[in-house]
Amino acid sequence: MAAEDAAPAGRPQGLKANAIGFVDALVIGLNATSPAYSLAAVIGPVVALVGVYAPGVMVASFVPMLLIASAFYYLNKVDQDCGTTFSWVTRAMGPWAGWLGGWAITMTGVLVVGSLADVAVSFALLAFGLDGLVDNTFVRQLLTVLLILVMTAICVIGTELSAKVQNVLILAQVACLLIFVGVALYSVYDGTSAYDSVEPSLGWLNPFGAGGAALTGGLLLGVFIYWGWESAVNLTEEVEDSATAPGKAGLWSTVILLVTYVSVGFAVVAYAGPTFLAENAGEEEFVFAQLATDVLGGWDWILLLAVATSAIASTQTTIIPASRTALSMARRRALPASYGHISPRFRTPDVSTWWVAAIAIVWYLVVSRISSNALFDSLTALSLLISFYYALTGIACVVYYRRHLFASVHNLLFIGLGPLVGSALLGWLLVRSVADMSDPENSYSGDSWLGLGPPLVIGIGITLAGVIIMIAWRLRSPAFWRERPSVADPDLVRSHGLRKEP
């Protein structure tokens, strides 16, 4: 068997090794965050909270993401497992914590895939002038389900095909955003903006300009816009140079996202002005559509298409972490073995991929029946799961490498303090999220579920469901729970240049 096709020690032959390269992994990491859609969904609420300091909040939100990306990079160096957080946390902190981390990742995909596909369909219809169909619930939901099925099929057919599709979508998305930024800023300086425009200032990069309370709310939203870059690392077993390339792709994707978000943030705030954005904070996505019309005129389809392609791309890439995590859990006997099935033809996790899609479709249709606001509330609950498993990964990095942190200043900063600070920030945001979501008035719907806000009830419900399933599976199949935590092997650490030679 060729070296490049050999499975890592102790792991059966399965996923297709060396299927994609660094650039492909980087593109998938970028698309998983859905930049254009994330901006469309978040820019209004962020401006409502912090005004012109929205670009600064985007910079501040980047900090914990970069620190946790460092943890992903160094953990991937010693364990190239597509289960990422699940595998690493299990290795460092034991099976109970690892299982919950894997559950959180899998459920984020279930919660968000339907919403992403719905946005993709809505903006595509708008881009092609079919505005009337956007309000036709049956047609929109039918097209949404079909889109999920198509994107799932692409995921199953092969990682190479997925990468090719993603490359096209990211190019279209970035090109559209750059055109929007350029025209918007030109209109500001030319005095032709349709709103009370404001000339950009470097002072907008100050995240503390609007005060501490506003910054906290902005950071909670910032977690959502950066989330997803780790999809590149979930493909570690299928990427060339798997020990370093996926981690680097994750790191670089966060940096590219920072530049993209700050650029668009400056353009939107400068063109529309903080007052207009704050007054329309509850209609974020379609405010972006309105700005597209105002900025680009008859060419507004460019930005609409950017949001559509962004959401289409993310519909596909969001399935990847959930399906790969389920695969990793199944082959470690933390889930039924059927979830670990790999297609003999395509060498992708076909069963887990289709299961993620099926559950996501059911979730989307059921929650949509409650109300469109309930669907948004389920997205808000994402911040709880995201903050949890990111923070858990950062802690796992410190725990796993604990005997090597003081071998060098590099280790102390990038493997110790960095991930630890990132985890602390995300832990703080998690606590603040719970406090904010306990008030029903802070939800999209404003409804009260069991005396709490719907997002918190959804988050608690998903967590409890995970705990119940975990305990049930522990009783039925205890093999996984016999695993014991370990520390980084000195020889392996030395081979990666992370320990001083004697």
Short mmCIF file of C-alpha atoms in Angstrom, two decimals:
data_model
loop_
_atom_site.label_atom_id
_atom_site.label_comp_id
_atom_site.label_asym_id
_atom_site.label_seq_id
_atom_site.Cartn_x
_atom_site.Cartn_y
_atom_site.Cartn_z
CA MET A 1 0.00 0.00 0.00
CA ALA A 2 1.38 3.42 -0.92
CA ALA A 3 2.55 5.56 1.94
CA GLU A 4 0.13 8.32 1.12
CA ASP A 5 -2.77 5.89 1.34
CA ALA A 6 -1.73 4.33 4.59
CA ALA A 7 -4.00 4.89 7.54
CA PRO A 8 -2.50 6.34 10.72
CA ALA A 9 -1.38 3.78 13.27
CA GLY A 10 -4.31 2.17 15.06
CA ARG A 11 -6.88 3.52 12.61
CA PRO A 12 -8.51 1.36 9.93
CA GLN A 13 -8.28 2.33 6.29
CA GLY A 14 -11.10 4.72 5.56
CA LEU A 15 -11.22 8.33 4.44
CA LYS A 16 -9.31 9.18 1.27
CA ALA A 17 -5.87 10.50 2.20
CA ASN A 18 -4.37 13.45 0.30
CA ALA A 19 -7.67 14.17 -1.44
CA ILE A 20 -7.20 17.94 -1.22
CA GLY A 21 -4.40 20.44 -0.61
CA PHE A 22 -3.79 23.39 1.70
CA VAL A 23 -5.59 25.94 -0.49
CA ASP A 24 -8.66 23.73 -0.76
CA ALA A 25 -8.73 23.30 3.02
CA LEU A 26 -8.35 27.05 3.48
CA VAL A 27 -11.25 27.75 1.12
CA ILE A 28 -13.47 25.23 2.90
CA GLY A 29 -12.59 26.84 6.24
CA LEU A 30 -13.52 30.26 4.87
CA ASN A 31 -16.76 29.12 3.30
CA ALA A 32 -17.81 27.30 6.46
CA THR A 33 -18.06 30.67 8.21
CA SER A 34 -20.33 31.97 5.44
CA PRO A 35 -18.76 35.49 5.41
CA ALA A 36 -21.39 37.32 3.35
CA TYR A 37 -24.31 35.70 5.16
CA SER A 38 -22.70 36.24 8.57
CA LEU A 39 -22.24 39.92 7.79
CA ALA A 40 -25.80 40.20 6.56
CA ALA A 41 -27.10 38.62 9.76
CA VAL A 42 -24.87 40.38 12.27
CA ILE A 43 -23.90 43.84 11.03
CA GLY A 44 -27.25 45.40 11.99
CA PRO A 45 -27.38 44.15 15.60
CA VAL A 46 -23.68 44.95 16.15
CA VAL A 47 -24.16 48.54 14.97
CA ALA A 48 -27.28 48.82 17.12
CA LEU A 49 -25.11 47.92 20.12
CA VAL A 50 -21.88 49.82 19.44
CA GLY A 51 -22.61 52.28 16.64
CA VAL A 52 -19.60 53.25 14.51
CA TYR A 53 -17.33 51.04 16.62
CA ALA A 54 -18.63 47.91 14.88
CA PRO A 55 -15.29 47.34 13.06
CA GLY A 56 -13.51 47.46 16.44
CA VAL A 57 -15.83 44.83 17.88
CA MET A 58 -15.08 42.61 14.90
CA VAL A 59 -11.38 42.96 15.68
CA ALA A 60 -12.00 42.16 19.37
CA SER A 61 -14.09 39.10 18.43
CA PHE A 62 -11.18 37.88 16.33
CA VAL A 63 -8.84 37.58 19.34
CA PRO A 64 -10.38 34.52 21.07
CA MET A 65 -10.85 32.87 17.68
CA LEU A 66 -7.16 33.26 16.85
CA LEU A 67 -6.13 31.92 20.26
CA ILE A 68 -8.36 28.87 19.91
CA ALA A 69 -7.15 28.38 16.33
CA SER A 70 -3.67 28.07 17.83
CA ALA A 71 -4.95 25.24 20.05
CA PHE A 72 -6.43 23.49 17.01
CA TYR A 73 -3.13 23.83 15.18
CA TYR A 74 -0.98 22.29 17.91
CA LEU A 75 -3.44 19.56 18.84
CA ASN A 76 -3.75 18.55 15.19
CA LYS A 77 0.03 18.20 15.05
CA VAL A 78 -0.09 15.24 17.45
CA ASP A 79 -3.49 13.78 16.52
CA GLN A 80 -4.76 14.02 12.94
CA ASP A 81 -8.27 12.83 13.72
CA CYS A 82 -11.29 14.14 11.81
CA GLY A 83 -13.16 14.25 15.13
CA THR A 84 -10.92 17.17 16.26
CA THR A 85 -12.40 18.42 19.55
CA PHE A 86 -13.97 15.06 20.38
CA SER A 87 -10.73 13.16 19.88
CA TRP A 88 -8.44 15.74 21.49
CA VAL A 89 -10.58 16.36 24.56
CA THR A 90 -11.01 12.61 25.06
CA ARG A 91 -7.24 12.18 24.84
CA ALA A 92 -6.50 15.01 27.28
CA MET A 93 -9.47 15.06 29.65
CA GLY A 94 -11.24 11.72 29.33
CA PRO A 95 -14.28 10.24 27.53
CA TRP A 96 -17.06 12.14 29.33
CA ALA A 97 -15.77 15.59 28.40
CA GLY A 98 -14.79 14.35 24.92
CA TRP A 99 -18.24 12.93 24.22
CA LEU A 100 -19.95 16.19 25.17
CA GLY A 101 -17.56 18.16 22.98
CA GLY A 102 -18.38 15.90 20.04
CA TRP A 103 -22.10 16.21 20.71
CA ALA A 104 -21.86 20.02 20.72
CA ILE A 105 -20.11 20.06 17.33
CA THR A 106 -22.59 17.68 15.76
CA MET A 107 -25.60 19.62 17.01
CA THR A 108 -24.31 22.97 15.73
CA GLY A 109 -24.59 21.53 12.24
CA VAL A 110 -28.11 20.32 12.88
CA LEU A 111 -29.19 23.73 14.17
CA VAL A 112 -27.75 25.88 11.41
CA VAL A 113 -27.91 23.93 8.13
CA GLY A 114 -31.61 24.55 7.54
CA SER A 115 -31.35 28.26 8.25
CA LEU A 116 -28.35 28.63 5.93
CA ALA A 117 -30.14 26.83 3.11
CA ASP A 118 -33.25 28.97 3.67
CA VAL A 119 -31.20 32.17 3.41
CA ALA A 120 -29.44 30.83 0.31
CA VAL A 121 -32.76 30.16 -1.40
CA SER A 122 -34.26 33.51 -0.35
CA PHE A 123 -31.33 35.60 -1.59
CA ALA A 124 -31.00 33.58 -4.80
CA LEU A 125 -34.68 34.26 -5.56
CA LEU A 126 -34.14 37.96 -4.85
CA ALA A 127 -31.03 38.02 -7.05
CA PHE A 128 -33.03 36.61 -9.98
CA GLY A 129 -35.94 38.98 -9.44
CA LEU A 130 -38.31 36.34 -8.07
CA ASP A 131 -39.21 38.36 -5.00
CA GLY A 132 -42.75 37.04 -4.80
CA LEU A 133 -41.58 33.47 -4.22
CA VAL A 134 -39.63 34.51 -1.12
CA ASP A 135 -42.93 34.97 0.73
CA ASN A 136 -44.31 31.66 -0.54
CA THR A 137 -43.52 29.42 2.42
CA PHE A 138 -44.16 26.14 0.62
CA VAL A 139 -41.95 26.95 -2.37
CA ARG A 140 -39.16 28.40 -0.24
CA GLN A 141 -39.09 25.44 2.14
CA LEU A 142 -39.26 22.94 -0.71
CA LEU A 143 -36.29 24.57 -2.42
CA THR A 144 -34.48 24.71 0.93
CA VAL A 145 -34.86 20.97 1.49
CA LEU A 146 -33.76 20.24 -2.09
CA LEU A 147 -30.68 22.43 -1.62
CA ILE A 148 -29.73 20.57 1.57
CA LEU A 149 -30.07 17.25 -0.25
CA VAL A 150 -27.92 18.45 -3.17
CA MET A 151 -25.18 19.81 -0.90
CA THR A 152 -25.25 16.60 1.13
CA ALA A 153 -24.88 14.52 -2.02
CA ILE A 154 -21.84 16.59 -3.02
CA CYS A 155 -20.32 15.94 0.41
CA VAL A 156 -20.86 12.20 -0.03
CA ILE A 157 -19.64 12.00 -3.63
CA GLY A 158 -16.21 13.18 -2.58
CA THR A 159 -14.01 15.70 -0.85
CA GLU A 160 -12.39 16.67 -4.16
CA LEU A 161 -15.76 17.61 -5.68
CA SER A 162 -16.66 19.49 -2.50
CA ALA A 163 -13.40 21.45 -2.73
CA LYS A 164 -13.97 22.35 -6.39
CA VAL A 165 -17.47 23.61 -5.64
CA GLN A 166 -16.17 25.60 -2.68
CA ASN A 167 -13.39 27.21 -4.74
CA VAL A 168 -15.93 28.57 -7.21
CA LEU A 169 -18.27 29.79 -4.48
CA ILE A 170 -15.59 31.61 -2.48
CA LEU A 171 -14.29 33.41 -5.57
CA ALA A 172 -17.80 34.58 -6.44
CA GLN A 173 -18.46 35.60 -2.85
CA VAL A 174 -15.25 37.58 -2.30
CA ALA A 175 -15.49 39.28 -5.68
CA CYS A 176 -19.04 40.43 -4.95
CA LEU A 177 -18.12 41.73 -1.50
CA LEU A 178 -15.11 43.65 -2.84
CA ILE A 179 -17.26 45.30 -5.52
CA PHE A 180 -19.79 46.30 -2.85
CA VAL A 181 -17.08 47.72 -0.56
CA GLY A 182 -15.48 49.70 -3.37
CA VAL A 183 -18.71 51.25 -4.66
CA ALA A 184 -20.03 52.00 -1.15
CA LEU A 185 -16.87 53.81 -0.06
CA TYR A 186 -16.71 55.72 -3.36
CA SER A 187 -20.30 56.89 -2.79
CA VAL A 188 -19.41 58.05 0.73
CA TYR A 189 -16.52 60.21 -0.42
CA ASP A 190 -18.41 61.33 -3.53
CA GLY A 191 -21.37 62.44 -1.39
CA THR A 192 -23.87 60.31 -3.31
CA SER A 193 -24.96 57.96 -0.52
CA ALA A 194 -28.72 57.57 -0.12
CA TYR A 195 -28.34 57.82 3.68
CA ASP A 196 -26.67 59.97 6.30
CA SER A 197 -23.23 58.66 5.49
CA VAL A 198 -20.20 59.12 7.72
CA GLU A 199 -16.59 59.24 6.55
CA PRO A 200 -14.61 56.30 7.97
CA SER A 201 -12.21 56.91 10.85
CA LEU A 202 -9.46 54.78 12.38
CA GLY A 203 -11.14 55.51 15.72
CA TRP A 204 -13.85 53.04 14.71
CA LEU A 205 -11.34 50.26 15.41
CA ASN A 206 -11.56 50.99 19.14
CA PRO A 207 -13.73 48.17 20.54
CA PHE A 208 -14.18 49.99 23.87
CA GLY A 209 -15.58 53.14 22.29
CA ALA A 210 -19.20 52.28 23.10
CA GLY A 211 -18.54 51.02 26.63
CA GLY A 212 -18.14 47.62 28.26
CA ALA A 213 -21.75 46.43 28.23
CA ALA A 214 -22.12 47.11 24.51
CA LEU A 215 -18.82 45.38 23.82
CA THR A 216 -20.02 42.23 25.60
CA GLY A 217 -23.13 42.04 23.43
CA GLY A 218 -21.08 42.65 20.32
CA LEU A 219 -18.62 39.90 21.23
CA LEU A 220 -21.47 37.43 21.64
CA LEU A 221 -22.47 38.15 18.06
CA GLY A 222 -18.84 38.10 16.96
CA VAL A 223 -18.49 34.48 18.05
CA PHE A 224 -21.10 33.56 15.45
CA ILE A 225 -19.51 35.37 12.48
CA TYR A 226 -16.11 33.71 12.97
CA TRP A 227 -17.46 30.26 13.80
CA GLY A 228 -16.82 27.51 11.26
CA TRP A 229 -13.17 28.00 10.28
CA GLU A 230 -12.27 24.68 11.96
CA SER A 231 -13.99 22.77 9.14
CA ALA A 232 -10.56 22.80 7.49
CA VAL A 233 -9.18 20.81 10.43
CA ASN A 234 -12.07 18.33 10.35
CA LEU A 235 -10.69 17.31 6.95
CA THR A 236 -7.25 16.60 8.40
CA GLU A 237 -7.29 12.94 7.36
CA GLU A 238 -8.05 13.97 3.78
CA VAL A 239 -5.59 16.87 3.40
CA GLU A 240 -2.02 16.68 2.14
CA ASP A 241 0.56 17.23 4.90
CA SER A 242 -2.12 16.45 7.47
CA ALA A 243 0.03 17.24 10.51
CA THR A 244 0.41 20.94 9.69
CA ALA A 245 -1.63 22.03 6.64
CA PRO A 246 -5.14 21.78 8.18
CA GLY A 247 -4.08 23.72 11.28
CA LYS A 248 -2.45 26.40 9.16
CA ALA A 249 -5.57 26.60 7.01
CA GLY A 250 -7.63 27.20 10.15
CA LEU A 251 -5.28 29.94 11.37
CA TRP A 252 -5.10 31.73 8.03
CA SER A 253 -8.85 31.55 7.51
CA THR A 254 -9.41 33.53 10.73
CA VAL A 255 -6.99 36.23 9.54
CA ILE A 256 -8.63 36.49 6.11
CA LEU A 257 -12.03 36.67 7.77
CA LEU A 258 -10.82 39.52 9.97
CA VAL A 259 -9.76 41.58 6.94
CA THR A 260 -13.03 40.80 5.13
CA TYR A 261 -15.29 41.62 8.06
CA VAL A 262 -13.52 44.84 8.99
CA SER A 263 -13.54 46.06 5.36
CA VAL A 264 -17.25 45.41 4.89
CA GLY A 265 -17.96 46.78 8.37
CA PHE A 266 -16.32 50.08 7.47
CA ALA A 267 -18.17 50.25 4.14
CA VAL A 268 -21.63 49.48 5.56
CA VAL A 269 -21.38 51.79 8.56
CA ALA A 270 -19.91 54.62 6.50
CA TYR A 271 -22.49 54.33 3.70
CA ALA A 272 -25.70 53.81 5.67
CA GLY A 273 -24.73 55.51 8.92
CA PRO A 274 -25.29 54.02 12.38
CA THR A 275 -28.79 55.46 12.83
CA PHE A 276 -30.34 53.63 9.86
CA LEU A 277 -28.68 50.32 10.76
CA ALA A 278 -29.69 50.56 14.42
CA GLU A 279 -33.30 51.36 13.55
CA ASN A 280 -33.50 48.29 11.31
CA ALA A 281 -31.55 45.89 13.50
CA GLY A 282 -34.43 43.41 13.54
CA GLU A 283 -34.40 42.99 9.75
CA GLU A 284 -30.67 42.35 9.34
CA GLU A 285 -30.62 40.12 6.29
CA PHE A 286 -33.03 42.09 4.16
CA VAL A 287 -31.48 45.39 5.21
CA PHE A 288 -28.37 44.05 3.51
CA ALA A 289 -30.52 43.40 0.44
CA GLN A 290 -31.82 46.99 0.60
CA LEU A 291 -28.27 48.34 0.84
CA ALA A 292 -27.33 46.25 -2.17
CA THR A 293 -30.03 47.99 -4.19
CA ASP A 294 -29.03 51.45 -2.94
CA VAL A 295 -25.30 50.97 -3.44
CA LEU A 296 -25.26 49.00 -6.68
CA GLY A 297 -28.52 50.07 -8.29
CA GLY A 298 -29.40 47.72 -11.14
CA TRP A 299 -26.38 45.65 -10.20
CA ASP A 300 -27.77 44.85 -6.76
CA TRP A 301 -27.91 41.19 -7.73
CA ILE A 302 -24.14 41.14 -7.18
CA LEU A 303 -24.42 41.46 -3.40
CA LEU A 304 -27.57 39.36 -3.26
CA LEU A 305 -25.70 36.65 -5.12
CA ALA A 306 -22.78 37.00 -2.68
CA VAL A 307 -25.05 36.26 0.28
CA ALA A 308 -26.73 33.41 -1.63
CA THR A 309 -23.42 31.77 -2.61
CA SER A 310 -22.13 32.33 0.91
CA ALA A 311 -25.07 30.50 2.44
CA ILE A 312 -24.97 27.75 -0.21
CA ALA A 313 -21.28 27.16 0.48
CA SER A 314 -21.79 27.11 4.21
CA THR A 315 -24.74 24.72 3.89
CA GLN A 316 -22.29 22.21 2.49
CA THR A 317 -19.25 22.93 4.67
CA THR A 318 -21.25 22.98 7.91
CA ILE A 319 -22.19 19.36 7.27
CA ILE A 320 -18.49 18.39 7.21
CA PRO A 321 -17.60 18.91 10.92
CA ALA A 322 -20.79 17.25 12.12
CA SER A 323 -20.43 14.19 9.87
CA ARG A 324 -16.68 13.77 10.50
CA THR A 325 -17.18 14.11 14.25
CA ALA A 326 -19.93 11.46 14.19
CA LEU A 327 -17.59 9.21 12.18
CA SER A 328 -14.78 9.67 14.70
CA MET A 329 -17.11 8.98 17.62
CA ALA A 330 -18.46 5.83 15.97
CA ARG A 331 -15.07 4.28 15.28
CA ARG A 332 -14.07 4.94 18.91
CA ARG A 333 -17.33 3.16 19.89
CA ALA A 334 -18.78 6.35 21.39
CA LEU A 335 -21.71 6.07 18.95
CA PRO A 336 -23.29 3.12 17.09
CA ALA A 337 -20.90 1.57 14.57
CA SER A 338 -23.21 2.38 11.64
CA TYR A 339 -22.27 6.07 11.89
CA GLY A 340 -18.70 5.09 11.13
CA HIS A 341 -19.54 3.53 7.76
CA ILE A 342 -17.41 4.84 4.91
CA SER A 343 -18.53 4.64 1.29
CA PRO A 344 -16.33 2.08 -0.49
CA ARG A 345 -16.65 4.06 -3.71
CA PHE A 346 -16.22 7.64 -2.52
CA ARG A 347 -14.37 7.01 0.76
CA THR A 348 -16.46 9.56 2.62
CA PRO A 349 -18.63 9.05 5.76
CA ASP A 350 -21.86 8.53 3.86
CA VAL A 351 -24.10 7.28 6.68
CA SER A 352 -23.21 10.01 9.19
CA THR A 353 -23.43 12.68 6.45
CA TRP A 354 -26.95 11.67 5.43
CA TRP A 355 -28.03 11.37 9.06
CA VAL A 356 -26.84 14.93 9.80
CA ALA A 357 -28.76 16.20 6.77
CA ALA A 358 -31.91 14.28 7.68
CA ILE A 359 -31.98 15.53 11.26
CA ALA A 360 -31.21 19.08 10.10
CA ILE A 361 -34.13 18.98 7.64
CA VAL A 362 -36.53 17.74 10.32
CA TRP A 363 -35.31 20.41 12.74
CA TYR A 364 -35.72 23.14 10.12
CA LEU A 365 -39.24 22.11 9.14
CA VAL A 366 -40.47 21.60 12.72
CA VAL A 367 -39.02 24.83 14.10
CA SER A 368 -40.21 26.79 11.05
CA ARG A 369 -43.72 25.58 11.78
CA ILE A 370 -43.50 27.24 15.20
CA SER A 371 -42.43 30.57 13.69
CA SER A 372 -39.64 32.17 11.68
CA ASN A 373 -38.49 33.83 14.89
CA ALA A 374 -38.16 30.40 16.53
CA LEU A 375 -35.72 29.48 13.75
CA PHE A 376 -33.66 32.58 14.56
CA ASP A 377 -33.85 31.72 18.25
CA SER A 378 -32.34 28.32 17.49
CA LEU A 379 -29.47 30.10 15.76
CA THR A 380 -28.95 32.29 18.81
CA ALA A 381 -28.59 29.12 20.87
CA LEU A 382 -25.58 28.28 18.71
CA SER A 383 -23.38 30.68 20.69
CA LEU A 384 -23.77 28.44 23.75
CA LEU A 385 -22.58 25.31 21.92
CA ILE A 386 -19.85 27.13 19.99
CA SER A 387 -18.41 28.82 23.07
CA PHE A 388 -18.51 25.51 24.95
CA TYR A 389 -16.61 23.33 22.51
CA TYR A 390 -14.12 26.04 21.51
CA ALA A 391 -13.32 26.72 25.19
CA LEU A 392 -13.10 22.98 25.85
CA THR A 393 -10.57 22.60 23.03
CA GLY A 394 -8.40 25.40 24.39
CA ILE A 395 -8.36 23.82 27.85
CA ALA A 396 -7.59 20.40 26.35
CA CYS A 397 -4.55 21.88 24.60
CA VAL A 398 -3.15 23.24 27.86
CA VAL A 399 -3.89 20.01 29.76
CA TYR A 400 -2.44 17.74 27.09
CA TYR A 401 0.80 19.73 26.72
CA ARG A 402 1.09 20.62 30.41
CA ARG A 403 4.47 18.95 30.86
CA HIS A 404 5.99 20.88 27.97
CA LEU A 405 4.63 24.41 28.48
CA PHE A 406 7.79 25.72 30.10
CA ALA A 407 10.19 24.16 27.62
CA SER A 408 10.30 27.45 25.71
CA VAL A 409 8.71 30.88 25.57
CA HIS A 410 7.04 29.79 22.34
CA ASN A 411 5.33 26.86 24.06
CA LEU A 412 4.23 28.97 26.99
CA LEU A 413 2.65 31.63 24.77
CA PHE A 414 1.14 29.62 21.92
CA ILE A 415 0.30 26.30 23.57
CA GLY A 416 -0.30 27.50 27.11
CA LEU A 417 -1.32 31.10 27.73
CA GLY A 418 -2.90 31.72 24.32
CA PRO A 419 -5.40 28.84 24.36
CA LEU A 420 -6.01 29.38 28.08
CA VAL A 421 -6.88 33.06 27.60
CA GLY A 422 -9.03 32.19 24.58
CA SER A 423 -10.92 29.60 26.64
CA ALA A 424 -11.36 32.06 29.51
CA LEU A 425 -12.81 34.69 27.16
CA LEU A 426 -15.19 32.19 25.61
CA GLY A 427 -16.14 30.84 29.05
CA TRP A 428 -16.98 34.37 30.13
CA LEU A 429 -19.05 34.88 26.97
CA LEU A 430 -20.82 31.58 27.66
CA VAL A 431 -21.83 32.74 31.12
CA ARG A 432 -22.95 36.11 29.76
CA SER A 433 -24.92 34.36 27.02
CA VAL A 434 -26.80 32.28 29.58
CA ALA A 435 -27.58 35.40 31.61
CA ASP A 436 -28.79 37.34 28.57
CA MET A 437 -30.80 34.48 27.10
CA SER A 438 -32.62 33.87 30.37
CA ASP A 439 -34.59 37.05 29.65
CA PRO A 440 -37.28 36.35 27.00
CA GLU A 441 -37.08 39.97 25.88
CA ASN A 442 -33.61 39.32 24.47
CA SER A 443 -34.87 36.71 22.02
CA TYR A 444 -36.07 37.31 18.46
CA SER A 445 -39.59 36.22 19.28
CA GLY A 446 -39.80 37.83 22.70
CA ASP A 447 -41.72 34.73 23.82
CA SER A 448 -41.27 33.01 27.15
CA TRP A 449 -40.59 29.28 27.21
CA LEU A 450 -40.73 27.88 30.74
CA GLY A 451 -40.08 31.39 32.00
CA LEU A 452 -36.86 31.67 30.01
CA GLY A 453 -35.85 32.93 26.60
CA PRO A 454 -36.34 30.36 23.79
CA PRO A 455 -32.61 30.27 22.84
CA LEU A 456 -31.65 29.25 26.38
CA VAL A 457 -34.36 26.60 26.52
CA ILE A 458 -33.15 25.20 23.18
CA GLY A 459 -29.55 25.20 24.42
CA ILE A 460 -30.46 23.50 27.69
CA GLY A 461 -32.67 21.00 25.88
CA ILE A 462 -29.90 20.01 23.46
CA THR A 463 -27.42 19.67 26.33
CA LEU A 464 -29.78 17.50 28.38
CA ALA A 465 -30.57 15.36 25.34
CA GLY A 466 -26.84 14.86 24.88
CA VAL A 467 -26.33 13.87 28.51
CA ILE A 468 -29.22 11.38 28.36
CA ILE A 469 -27.93 9.79 25.13
CA MET A 470 -24.40 9.68 26.51
CA ILE A 471 -25.47 7.89 29.69
CA ALA A 472 -27.68 5.48 27.75
CA TRP A 473 -24.85 4.61 25.38
CA ARG A 474 -22.45 4.28 28.32
CA LEU A 475 -24.74 1.65 29.82
CA ARG A 476 -25.20 -0.18 26.54
CA SER A 477 -21.62 -0.01 25.23
CA PRO A 478 -19.07 0.88 27.94
CA ALA A 479 -15.92 0.23 25.86
CA PHE A 480 -15.28 3.89 24.99
CA TRP A 481 -15.53 4.93 28.62
CA ARG A 482 -12.58 2.71 29.53
CA GLU A 483 -10.23 5.15 27.80
CA ARG A 484 -7.98 7.14 30.11
CA PRO A 485 -6.57 10.66 29.68
CA SER A 486 -2.98 10.97 28.53
CA VAL A 487 -0.30 13.63 28.12
CA ALA A 488 1.76 14.56 25.10
CA ASP A 489 4.43 11.98 24.31
CA PRO A 490 7.90 13.60 24.68
CA ASP A 491 9.27 12.02 21.51
CA LEU A 492 6.27 13.14 19.47
CA VAL A 493 6.47 16.64 20.92
CA ARG A 494 10.19 16.80 20.15
CA SER A 495 9.58 15.67 16.57
CA HIS A 496 7.41 18.74 16.05
CA GLY A 497 10.02 21.09 17.46
CA LEU A 498 8.00 21.97 20.55
CA ARG A 499 10.55 20.83 23.13
CA LYS A 500 14.11 21.94 23.66
CA GLU A 501 16.75 19.35 22.88
CA PRO A 502 18.88 18.42 25.92
#
